[in-house]
mmCIF file of C-alpha atoms and ligand atoms in Angstrom:
data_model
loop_
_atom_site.group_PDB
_atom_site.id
_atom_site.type_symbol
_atom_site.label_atom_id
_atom_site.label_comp_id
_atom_site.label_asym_id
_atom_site.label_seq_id
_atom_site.Cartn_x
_atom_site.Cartn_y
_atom_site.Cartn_z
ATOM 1 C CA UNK A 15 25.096 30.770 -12.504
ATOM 2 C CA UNK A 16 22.407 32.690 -14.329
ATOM 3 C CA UNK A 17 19.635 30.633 -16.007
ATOM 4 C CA UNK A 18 16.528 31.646 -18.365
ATOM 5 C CA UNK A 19 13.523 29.776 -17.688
ATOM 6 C CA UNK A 20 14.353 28.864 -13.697
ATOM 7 C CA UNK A 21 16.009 31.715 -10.297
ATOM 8 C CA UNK A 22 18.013 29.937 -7.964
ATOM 9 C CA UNK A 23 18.948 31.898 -4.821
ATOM 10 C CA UNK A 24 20.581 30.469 -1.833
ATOM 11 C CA UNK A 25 18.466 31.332 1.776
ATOM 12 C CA UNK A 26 20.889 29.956 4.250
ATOM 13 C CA UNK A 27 21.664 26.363 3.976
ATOM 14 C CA UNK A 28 18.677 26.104 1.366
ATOM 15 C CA UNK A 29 18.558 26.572 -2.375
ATOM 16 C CA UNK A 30 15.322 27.897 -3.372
ATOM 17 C CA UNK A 31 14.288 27.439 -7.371
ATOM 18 C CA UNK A 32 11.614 29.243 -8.576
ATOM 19 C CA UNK A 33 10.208 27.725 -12.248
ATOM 20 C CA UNK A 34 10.234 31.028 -13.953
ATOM 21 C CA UNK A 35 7.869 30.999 -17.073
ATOM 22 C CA UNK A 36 4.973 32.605 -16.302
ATOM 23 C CA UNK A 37 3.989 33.537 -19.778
ATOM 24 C CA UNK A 38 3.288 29.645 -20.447
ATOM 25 C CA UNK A 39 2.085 28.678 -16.679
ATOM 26 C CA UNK A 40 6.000 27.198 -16.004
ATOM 27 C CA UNK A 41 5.312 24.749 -18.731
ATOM 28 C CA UNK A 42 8.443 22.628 -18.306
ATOM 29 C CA UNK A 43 10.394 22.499 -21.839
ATOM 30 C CA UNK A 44 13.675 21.061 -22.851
ATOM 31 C CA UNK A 45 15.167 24.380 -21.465
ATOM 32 C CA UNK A 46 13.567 24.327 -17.952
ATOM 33 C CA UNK A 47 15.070 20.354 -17.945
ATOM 34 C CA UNK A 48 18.484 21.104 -18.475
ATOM 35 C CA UNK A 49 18.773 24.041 -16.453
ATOM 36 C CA UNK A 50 16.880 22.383 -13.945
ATOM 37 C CA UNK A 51 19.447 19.459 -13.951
ATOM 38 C CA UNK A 52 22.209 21.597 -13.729
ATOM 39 C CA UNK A 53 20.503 23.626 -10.758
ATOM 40 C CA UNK A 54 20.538 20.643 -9.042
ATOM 41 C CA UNK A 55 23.644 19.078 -9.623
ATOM 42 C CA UNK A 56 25.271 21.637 -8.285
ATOM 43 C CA UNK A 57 23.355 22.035 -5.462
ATOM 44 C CA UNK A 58 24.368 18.228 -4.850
ATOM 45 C CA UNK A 59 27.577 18.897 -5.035
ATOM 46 C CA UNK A 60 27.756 22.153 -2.943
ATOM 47 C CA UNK A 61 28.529 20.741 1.055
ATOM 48 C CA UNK A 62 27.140 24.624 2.237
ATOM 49 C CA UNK A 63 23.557 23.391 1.050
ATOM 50 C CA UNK A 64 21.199 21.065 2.788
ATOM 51 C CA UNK A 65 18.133 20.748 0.923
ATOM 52 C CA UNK A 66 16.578 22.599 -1.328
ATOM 53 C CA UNK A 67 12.844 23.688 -2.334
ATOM 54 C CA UNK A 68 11.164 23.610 -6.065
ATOM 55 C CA UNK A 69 8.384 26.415 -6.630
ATOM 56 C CA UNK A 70 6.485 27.588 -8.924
ATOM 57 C CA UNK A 71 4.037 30.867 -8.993
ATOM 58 C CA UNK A 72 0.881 31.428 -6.721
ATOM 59 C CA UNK A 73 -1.112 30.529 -9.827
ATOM 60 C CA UNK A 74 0.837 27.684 -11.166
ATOM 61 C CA UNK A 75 3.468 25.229 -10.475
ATOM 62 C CA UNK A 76 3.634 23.858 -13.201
ATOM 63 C CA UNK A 77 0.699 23.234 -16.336
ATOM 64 C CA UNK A 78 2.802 20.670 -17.767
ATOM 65 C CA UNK A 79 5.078 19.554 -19.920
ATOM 66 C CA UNK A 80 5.362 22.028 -23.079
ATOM 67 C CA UNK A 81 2.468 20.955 -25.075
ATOM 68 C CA UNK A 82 3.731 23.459 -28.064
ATOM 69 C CA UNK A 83 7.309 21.975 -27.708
ATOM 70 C CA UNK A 84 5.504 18.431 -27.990
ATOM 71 C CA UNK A 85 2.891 18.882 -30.630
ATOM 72 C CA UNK A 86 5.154 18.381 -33.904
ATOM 73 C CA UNK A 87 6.842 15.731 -32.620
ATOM 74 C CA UNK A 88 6.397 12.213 -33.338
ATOM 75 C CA UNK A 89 7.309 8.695 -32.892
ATOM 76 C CA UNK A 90 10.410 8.568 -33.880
ATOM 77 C CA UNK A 91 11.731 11.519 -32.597
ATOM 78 C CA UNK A 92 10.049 10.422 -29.090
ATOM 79 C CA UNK A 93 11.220 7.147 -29.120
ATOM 80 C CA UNK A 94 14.662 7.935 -30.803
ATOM 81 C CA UNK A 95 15.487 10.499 -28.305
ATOM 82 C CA UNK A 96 13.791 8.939 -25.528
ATOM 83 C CA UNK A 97 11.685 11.901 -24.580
ATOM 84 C CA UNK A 98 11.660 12.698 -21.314
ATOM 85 C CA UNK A 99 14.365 10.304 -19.938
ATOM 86 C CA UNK A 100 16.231 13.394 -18.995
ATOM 87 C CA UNK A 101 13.974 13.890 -15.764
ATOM 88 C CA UNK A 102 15.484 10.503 -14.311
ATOM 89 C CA UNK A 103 18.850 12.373 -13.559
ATOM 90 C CA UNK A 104 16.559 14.982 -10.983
ATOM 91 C CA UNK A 105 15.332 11.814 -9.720
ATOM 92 C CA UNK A 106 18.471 10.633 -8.637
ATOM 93 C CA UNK A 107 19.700 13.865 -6.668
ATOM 94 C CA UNK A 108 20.760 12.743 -3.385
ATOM 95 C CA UNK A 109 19.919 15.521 -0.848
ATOM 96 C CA UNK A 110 16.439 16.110 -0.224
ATOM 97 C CA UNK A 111 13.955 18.375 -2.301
ATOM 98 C CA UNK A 112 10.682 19.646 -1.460
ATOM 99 C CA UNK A 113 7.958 20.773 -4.015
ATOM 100 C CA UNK A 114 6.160 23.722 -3.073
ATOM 101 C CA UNK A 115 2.781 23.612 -4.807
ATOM 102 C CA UNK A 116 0.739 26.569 -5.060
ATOM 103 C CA UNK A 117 -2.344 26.697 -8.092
ATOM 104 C CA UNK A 118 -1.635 24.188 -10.923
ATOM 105 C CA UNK A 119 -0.137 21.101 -11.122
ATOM 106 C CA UNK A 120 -1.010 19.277 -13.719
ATOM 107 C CA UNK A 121 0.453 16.252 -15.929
ATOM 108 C CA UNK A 122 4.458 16.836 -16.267
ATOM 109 C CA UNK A 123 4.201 19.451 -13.136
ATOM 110 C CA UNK A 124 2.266 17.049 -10.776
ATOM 111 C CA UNK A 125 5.045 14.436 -12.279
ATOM 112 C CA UNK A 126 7.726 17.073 -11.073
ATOM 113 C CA UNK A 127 6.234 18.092 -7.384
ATOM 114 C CA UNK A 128 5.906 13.631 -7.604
ATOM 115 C CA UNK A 129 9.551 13.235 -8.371
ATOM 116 C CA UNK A 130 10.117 15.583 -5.115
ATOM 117 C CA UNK A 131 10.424 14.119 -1.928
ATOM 118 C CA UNK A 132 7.781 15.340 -0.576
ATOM 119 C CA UNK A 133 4.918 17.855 -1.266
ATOM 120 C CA UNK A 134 3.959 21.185 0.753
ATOM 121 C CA UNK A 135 0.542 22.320 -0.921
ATOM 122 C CA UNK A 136 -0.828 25.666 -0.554
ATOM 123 C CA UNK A 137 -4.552 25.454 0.076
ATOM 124 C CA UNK A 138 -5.283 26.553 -3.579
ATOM 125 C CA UNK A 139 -3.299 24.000 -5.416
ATOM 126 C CA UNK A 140 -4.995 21.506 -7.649
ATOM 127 C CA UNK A 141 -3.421 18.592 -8.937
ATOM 128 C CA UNK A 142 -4.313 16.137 -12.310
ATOM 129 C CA UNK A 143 -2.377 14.080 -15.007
ATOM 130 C CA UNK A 144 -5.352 15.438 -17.636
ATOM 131 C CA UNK A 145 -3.083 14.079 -20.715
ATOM 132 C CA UNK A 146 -5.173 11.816 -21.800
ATOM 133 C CA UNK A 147 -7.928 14.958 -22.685
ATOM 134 C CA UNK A 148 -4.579 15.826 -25.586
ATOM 135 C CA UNK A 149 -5.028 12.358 -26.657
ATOM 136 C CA UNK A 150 -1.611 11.112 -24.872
ATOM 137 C CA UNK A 151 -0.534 9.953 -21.708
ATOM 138 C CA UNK A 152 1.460 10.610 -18.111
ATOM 139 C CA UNK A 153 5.183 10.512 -19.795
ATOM 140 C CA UNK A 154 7.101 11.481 -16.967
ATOM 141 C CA UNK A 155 6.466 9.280 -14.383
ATOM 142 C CA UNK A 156 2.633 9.888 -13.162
ATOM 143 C CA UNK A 157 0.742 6.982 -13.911
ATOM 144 C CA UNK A 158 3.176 5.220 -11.542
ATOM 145 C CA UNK A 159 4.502 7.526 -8.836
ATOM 146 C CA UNK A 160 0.240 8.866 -8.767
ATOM 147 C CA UNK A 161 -0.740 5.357 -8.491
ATOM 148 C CA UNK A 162 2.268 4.654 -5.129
ATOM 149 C CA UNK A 163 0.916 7.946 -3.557
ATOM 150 C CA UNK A 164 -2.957 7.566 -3.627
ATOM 151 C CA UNK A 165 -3.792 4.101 -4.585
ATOM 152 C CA UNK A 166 -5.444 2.635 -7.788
ATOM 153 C CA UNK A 167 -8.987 3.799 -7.854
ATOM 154 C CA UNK A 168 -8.039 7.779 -7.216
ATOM 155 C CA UNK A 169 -4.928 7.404 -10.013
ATOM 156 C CA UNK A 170 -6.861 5.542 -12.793
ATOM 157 C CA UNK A 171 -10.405 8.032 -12.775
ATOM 158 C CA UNK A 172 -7.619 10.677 -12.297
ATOM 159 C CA UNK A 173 -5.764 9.131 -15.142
ATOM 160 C CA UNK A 174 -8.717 8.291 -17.244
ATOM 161 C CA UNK A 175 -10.513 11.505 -17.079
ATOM 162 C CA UNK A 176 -8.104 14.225 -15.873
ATOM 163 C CA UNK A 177 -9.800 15.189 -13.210
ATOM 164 C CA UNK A 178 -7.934 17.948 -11.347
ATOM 165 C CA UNK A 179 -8.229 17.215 -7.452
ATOM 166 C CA UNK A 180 -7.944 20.453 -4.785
ATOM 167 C CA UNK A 181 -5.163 20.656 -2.487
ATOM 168 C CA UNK A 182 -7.753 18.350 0.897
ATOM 169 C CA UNK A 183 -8.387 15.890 -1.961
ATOM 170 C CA UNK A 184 -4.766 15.488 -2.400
ATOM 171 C CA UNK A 185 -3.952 15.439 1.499
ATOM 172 C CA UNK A 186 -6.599 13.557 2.004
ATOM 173 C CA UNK A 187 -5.458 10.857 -0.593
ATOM 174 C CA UNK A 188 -2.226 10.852 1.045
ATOM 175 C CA UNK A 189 -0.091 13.136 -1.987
ATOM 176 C CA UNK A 190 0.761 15.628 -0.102
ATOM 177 C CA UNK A 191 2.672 16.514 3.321
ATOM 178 C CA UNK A 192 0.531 18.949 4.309
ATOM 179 C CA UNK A 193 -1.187 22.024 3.389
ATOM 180 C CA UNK A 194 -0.333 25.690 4.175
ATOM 181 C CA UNK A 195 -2.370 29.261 3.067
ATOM 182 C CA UNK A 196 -0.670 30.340 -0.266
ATOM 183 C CA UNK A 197 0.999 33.194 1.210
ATOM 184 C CA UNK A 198 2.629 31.455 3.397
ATOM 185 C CA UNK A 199 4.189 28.165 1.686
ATOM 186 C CA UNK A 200 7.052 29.316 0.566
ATOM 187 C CA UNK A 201 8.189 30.883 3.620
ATOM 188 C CA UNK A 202 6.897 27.897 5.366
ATOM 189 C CA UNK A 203 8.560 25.155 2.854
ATOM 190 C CA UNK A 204 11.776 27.398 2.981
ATOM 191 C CA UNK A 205 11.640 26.864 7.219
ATOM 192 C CA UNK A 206 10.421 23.350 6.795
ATOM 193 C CA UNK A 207 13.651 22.864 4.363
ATOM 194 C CA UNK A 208 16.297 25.015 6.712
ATOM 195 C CA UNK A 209 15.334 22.268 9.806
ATOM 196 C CA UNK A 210 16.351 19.386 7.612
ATOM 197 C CA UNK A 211 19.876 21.014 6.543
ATOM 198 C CA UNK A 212 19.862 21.254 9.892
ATOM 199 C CA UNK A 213 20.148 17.858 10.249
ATOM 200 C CA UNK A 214 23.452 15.626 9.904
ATOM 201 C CA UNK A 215 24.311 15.504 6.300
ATOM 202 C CA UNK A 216 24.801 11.915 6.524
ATOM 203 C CA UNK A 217 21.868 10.640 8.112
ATOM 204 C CA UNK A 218 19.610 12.939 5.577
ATOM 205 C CA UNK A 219 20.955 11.273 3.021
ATOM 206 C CA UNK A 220 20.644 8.053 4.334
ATOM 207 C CA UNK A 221 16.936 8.904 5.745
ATOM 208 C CA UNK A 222 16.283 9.525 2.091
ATOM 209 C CA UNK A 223 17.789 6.948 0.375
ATOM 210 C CA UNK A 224 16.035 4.054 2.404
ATOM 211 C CA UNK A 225 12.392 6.050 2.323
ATOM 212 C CA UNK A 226 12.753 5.468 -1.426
ATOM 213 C CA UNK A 227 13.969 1.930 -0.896
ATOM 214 C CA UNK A 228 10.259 1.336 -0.402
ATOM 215 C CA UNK A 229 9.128 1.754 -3.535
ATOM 216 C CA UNK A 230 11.641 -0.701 -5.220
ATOM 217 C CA UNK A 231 11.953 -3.280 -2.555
ATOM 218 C CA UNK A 232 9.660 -6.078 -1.084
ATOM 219 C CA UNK A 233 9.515 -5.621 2.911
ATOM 220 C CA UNK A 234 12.064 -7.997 3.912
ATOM 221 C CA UNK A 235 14.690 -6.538 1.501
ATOM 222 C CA UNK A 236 13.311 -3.062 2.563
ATOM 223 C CA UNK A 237 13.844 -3.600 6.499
ATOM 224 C CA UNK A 238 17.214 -5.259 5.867
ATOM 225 C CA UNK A 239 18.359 -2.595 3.830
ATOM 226 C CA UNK A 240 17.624 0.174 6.513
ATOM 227 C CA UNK A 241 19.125 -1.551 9.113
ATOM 228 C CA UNK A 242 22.377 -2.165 7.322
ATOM 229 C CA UNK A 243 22.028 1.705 6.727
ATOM 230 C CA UNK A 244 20.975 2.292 10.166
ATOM 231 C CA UNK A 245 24.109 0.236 11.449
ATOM 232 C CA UNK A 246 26.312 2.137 8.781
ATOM 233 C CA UNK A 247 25.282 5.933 10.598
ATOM 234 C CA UNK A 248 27.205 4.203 14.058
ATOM 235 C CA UNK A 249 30.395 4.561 11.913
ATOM 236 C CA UNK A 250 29.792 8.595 11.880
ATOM 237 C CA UNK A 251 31.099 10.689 14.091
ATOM 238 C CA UNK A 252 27.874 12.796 13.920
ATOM 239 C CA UNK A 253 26.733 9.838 15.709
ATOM 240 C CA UNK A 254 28.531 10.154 18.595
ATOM 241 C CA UNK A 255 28.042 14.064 18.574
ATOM 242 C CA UNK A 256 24.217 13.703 18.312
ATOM 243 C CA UNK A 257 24.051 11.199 21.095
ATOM 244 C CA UNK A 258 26.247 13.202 23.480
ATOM 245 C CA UNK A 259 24.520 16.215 22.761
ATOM 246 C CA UNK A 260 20.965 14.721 23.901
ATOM 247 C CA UNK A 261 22.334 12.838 26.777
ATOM 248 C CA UNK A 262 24.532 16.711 27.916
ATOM 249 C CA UNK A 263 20.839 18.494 26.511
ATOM 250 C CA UNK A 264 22.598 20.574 24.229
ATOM 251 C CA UNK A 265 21.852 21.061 19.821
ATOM 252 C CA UNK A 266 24.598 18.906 18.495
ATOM 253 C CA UNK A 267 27.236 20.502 16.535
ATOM 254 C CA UNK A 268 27.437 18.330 13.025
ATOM 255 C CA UNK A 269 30.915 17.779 10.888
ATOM 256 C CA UNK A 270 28.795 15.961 8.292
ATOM 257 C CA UNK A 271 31.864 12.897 9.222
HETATM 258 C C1 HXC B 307 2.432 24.966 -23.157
HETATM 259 C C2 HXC B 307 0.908 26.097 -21.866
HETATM 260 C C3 HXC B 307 0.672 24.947 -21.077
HETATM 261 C C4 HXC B 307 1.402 23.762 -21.419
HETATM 262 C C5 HXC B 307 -0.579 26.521 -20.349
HETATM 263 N N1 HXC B 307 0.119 27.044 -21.368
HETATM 264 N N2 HXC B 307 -0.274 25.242 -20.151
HETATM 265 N N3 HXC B 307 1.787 26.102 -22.886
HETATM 266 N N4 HXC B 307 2.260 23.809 -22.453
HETATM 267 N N5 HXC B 307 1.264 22.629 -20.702
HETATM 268 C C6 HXC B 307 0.063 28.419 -21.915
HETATM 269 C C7 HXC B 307 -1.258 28.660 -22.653
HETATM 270 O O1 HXC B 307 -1.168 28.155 -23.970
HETATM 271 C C8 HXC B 307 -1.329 30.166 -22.596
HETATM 272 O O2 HXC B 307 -0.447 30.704 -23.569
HETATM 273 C C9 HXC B 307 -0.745 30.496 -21.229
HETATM 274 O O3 HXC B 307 0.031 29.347 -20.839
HETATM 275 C C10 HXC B 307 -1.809 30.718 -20.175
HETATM 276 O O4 HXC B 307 -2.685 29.593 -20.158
HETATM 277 P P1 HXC B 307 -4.263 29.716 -20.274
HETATM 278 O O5 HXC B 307 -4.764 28.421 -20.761
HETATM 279 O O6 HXC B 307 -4.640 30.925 -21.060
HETATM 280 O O7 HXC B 307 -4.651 29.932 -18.737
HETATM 281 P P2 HXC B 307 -6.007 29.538 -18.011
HETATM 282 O O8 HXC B 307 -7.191 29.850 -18.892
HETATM 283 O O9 HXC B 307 -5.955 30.165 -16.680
HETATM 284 O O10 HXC B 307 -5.978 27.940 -17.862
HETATM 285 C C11 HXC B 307 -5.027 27.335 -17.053
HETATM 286 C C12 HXC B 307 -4.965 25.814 -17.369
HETATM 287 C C13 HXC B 307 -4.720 25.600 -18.882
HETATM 288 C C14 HXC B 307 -6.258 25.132 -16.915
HETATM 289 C C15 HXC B 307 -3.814 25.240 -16.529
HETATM 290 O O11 HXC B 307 -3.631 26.397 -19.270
HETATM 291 C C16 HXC B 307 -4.446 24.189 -19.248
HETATM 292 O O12 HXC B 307 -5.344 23.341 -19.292
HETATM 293 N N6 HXC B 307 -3.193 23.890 -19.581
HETATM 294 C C17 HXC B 307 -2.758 22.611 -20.073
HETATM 295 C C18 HXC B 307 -2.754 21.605 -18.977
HETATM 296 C C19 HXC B 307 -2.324 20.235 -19.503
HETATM 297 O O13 HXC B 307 -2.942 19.660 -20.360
HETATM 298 N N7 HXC B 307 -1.192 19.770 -19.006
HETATM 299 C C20 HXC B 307 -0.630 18.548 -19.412
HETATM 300 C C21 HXC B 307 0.356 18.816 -20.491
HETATM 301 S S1 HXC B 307 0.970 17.337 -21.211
HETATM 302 P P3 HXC B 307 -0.935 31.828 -24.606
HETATM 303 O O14 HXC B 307 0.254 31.992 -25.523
HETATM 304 O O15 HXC B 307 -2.162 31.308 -25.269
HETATM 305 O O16 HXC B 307 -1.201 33.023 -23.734
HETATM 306 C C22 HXC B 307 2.033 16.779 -20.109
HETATM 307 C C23 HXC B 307 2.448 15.446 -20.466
HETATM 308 C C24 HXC B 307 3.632 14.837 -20.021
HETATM 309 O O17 HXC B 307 2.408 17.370 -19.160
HETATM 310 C C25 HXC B 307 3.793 13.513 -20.603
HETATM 311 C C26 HXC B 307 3.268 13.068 -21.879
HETATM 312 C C27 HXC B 307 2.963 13.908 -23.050
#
């Protein structure tokens, strides 16, 4: 599949997609969305790939959503079409994706590194949801997801001034995984990604799915539904593979059963 505005190679068991508009800072527009959605459907759906990693350039990730694609628009066509709702399908991919952040990523391209499982940061990225400097808002998610990763006081002066914050601030403030020298993230978020296809396809999934269960559940539904989850993986036969293969100290040999 050939796209326009995204590259998509395969490196192993990991599918590597590089936002490719560098003329507008990866500015993510209606086309970026949709071939970003199919990117990753398929990529779901293909049982060679593991996880995959979302990149941008060494100077930006992404400067937002397209401000020129945005600018004519108005209420009803916002509202009608509900803008943005698109970006719920990437949320709901199934296999793990990490964001590798290098330079900017600001308003809908912090949103995107946010709707990513996790974030690698190279040491010169800088994050902010400065919307409210175009006289708008987060739209795709950052006012929440922002407020879950660093707290209340560091999302609302970042919300309410757009403040960019440098890759320590971010680690710091617990948004990111960890940082890594620019020329080495994606190399190192590629490596990172390869160990966790590396994993049994089942219990990646399932690692994933109750991590999120956090942020939609109190504590008690939370811990209940990981150990229902938990008990579910003893019904795999990667299971019994990945036990037998510690207890004989040998790598265990997955069938993603
Ligand atoms: C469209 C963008 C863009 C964006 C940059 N460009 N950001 N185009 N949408 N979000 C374009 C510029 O217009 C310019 O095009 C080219 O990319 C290079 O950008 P420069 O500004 O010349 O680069 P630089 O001086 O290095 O400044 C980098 C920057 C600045 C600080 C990141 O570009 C910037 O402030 N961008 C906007 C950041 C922002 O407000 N993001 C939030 C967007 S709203 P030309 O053609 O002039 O060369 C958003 C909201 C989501 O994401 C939800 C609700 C609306």
């Amino acid at each position: 599949m050939s796209y326009e505005t995204i590259l998509v190679e395969q490196r192993g068991a990991v599918t590597l997609v590089t936002l490719n508009r560098p003329q507008a800072l990866n500015a993510l527009n209606g086309q970026v969305l949709s071939e970003l959605l199919e990117a990753m459907a398929a990529f779901d759906k293909d049982a060679s790939q593991g996880c995959a990693v979302i990149t941008g350039s060494e100077k930006a990730f992404a400067a937002g959503a397209d401000i020129k694609e945005m600018q004519a628009q108005g209420f009803a066509d916002m509202y009608g079409y509900d803008f943005f709702a698109g970006w719920d399908a990437f949320t709901r991919t199934r296999k793990p994706i990490i964001a590798a952040v290098a330079g900017y990523a600001l308003g809908g391209g912090c949103e995107l590194a946010m709707m990513c499982d996790f974030i690698l940061a190279a040491d010169n990225a800088r994050f902010g949801q400065p919307e409210i400097k175009l006289a708008v808002s987060p739209g795709m998610g950052g006012s929440q997801r922002l407020t879950r990763a660093v707290g209340k006081a560091k999302a609302m002066e970042m919300c309410l001034t757009g403040r960019m914050i440098d890759a320590a601030e971010a680690e710091r403030a617990g948004l990111v995984a960890r940082i890594v020298p620019a020329a080495e993230l994606v190399e190192e978020a590629v490596k990172t990604a390869a160990a966790i296809a590396g994993m049994a396809p089942l219990a990646v999934l399932a690692n994933k799915e109750m991590v999120n269960a956090a942020y939609e559940t109190t504590l008690t539904q939370g811990v209940q539904f990981e150990r229902r989850l938990f008990h579910a993986l003893f019904g795999t036969a990667d299971q019994k593979e990945g036990m037998a293969a510690f207890v004989e100290k040998r790598p265990g040999n997955w069938t993603g059963k």
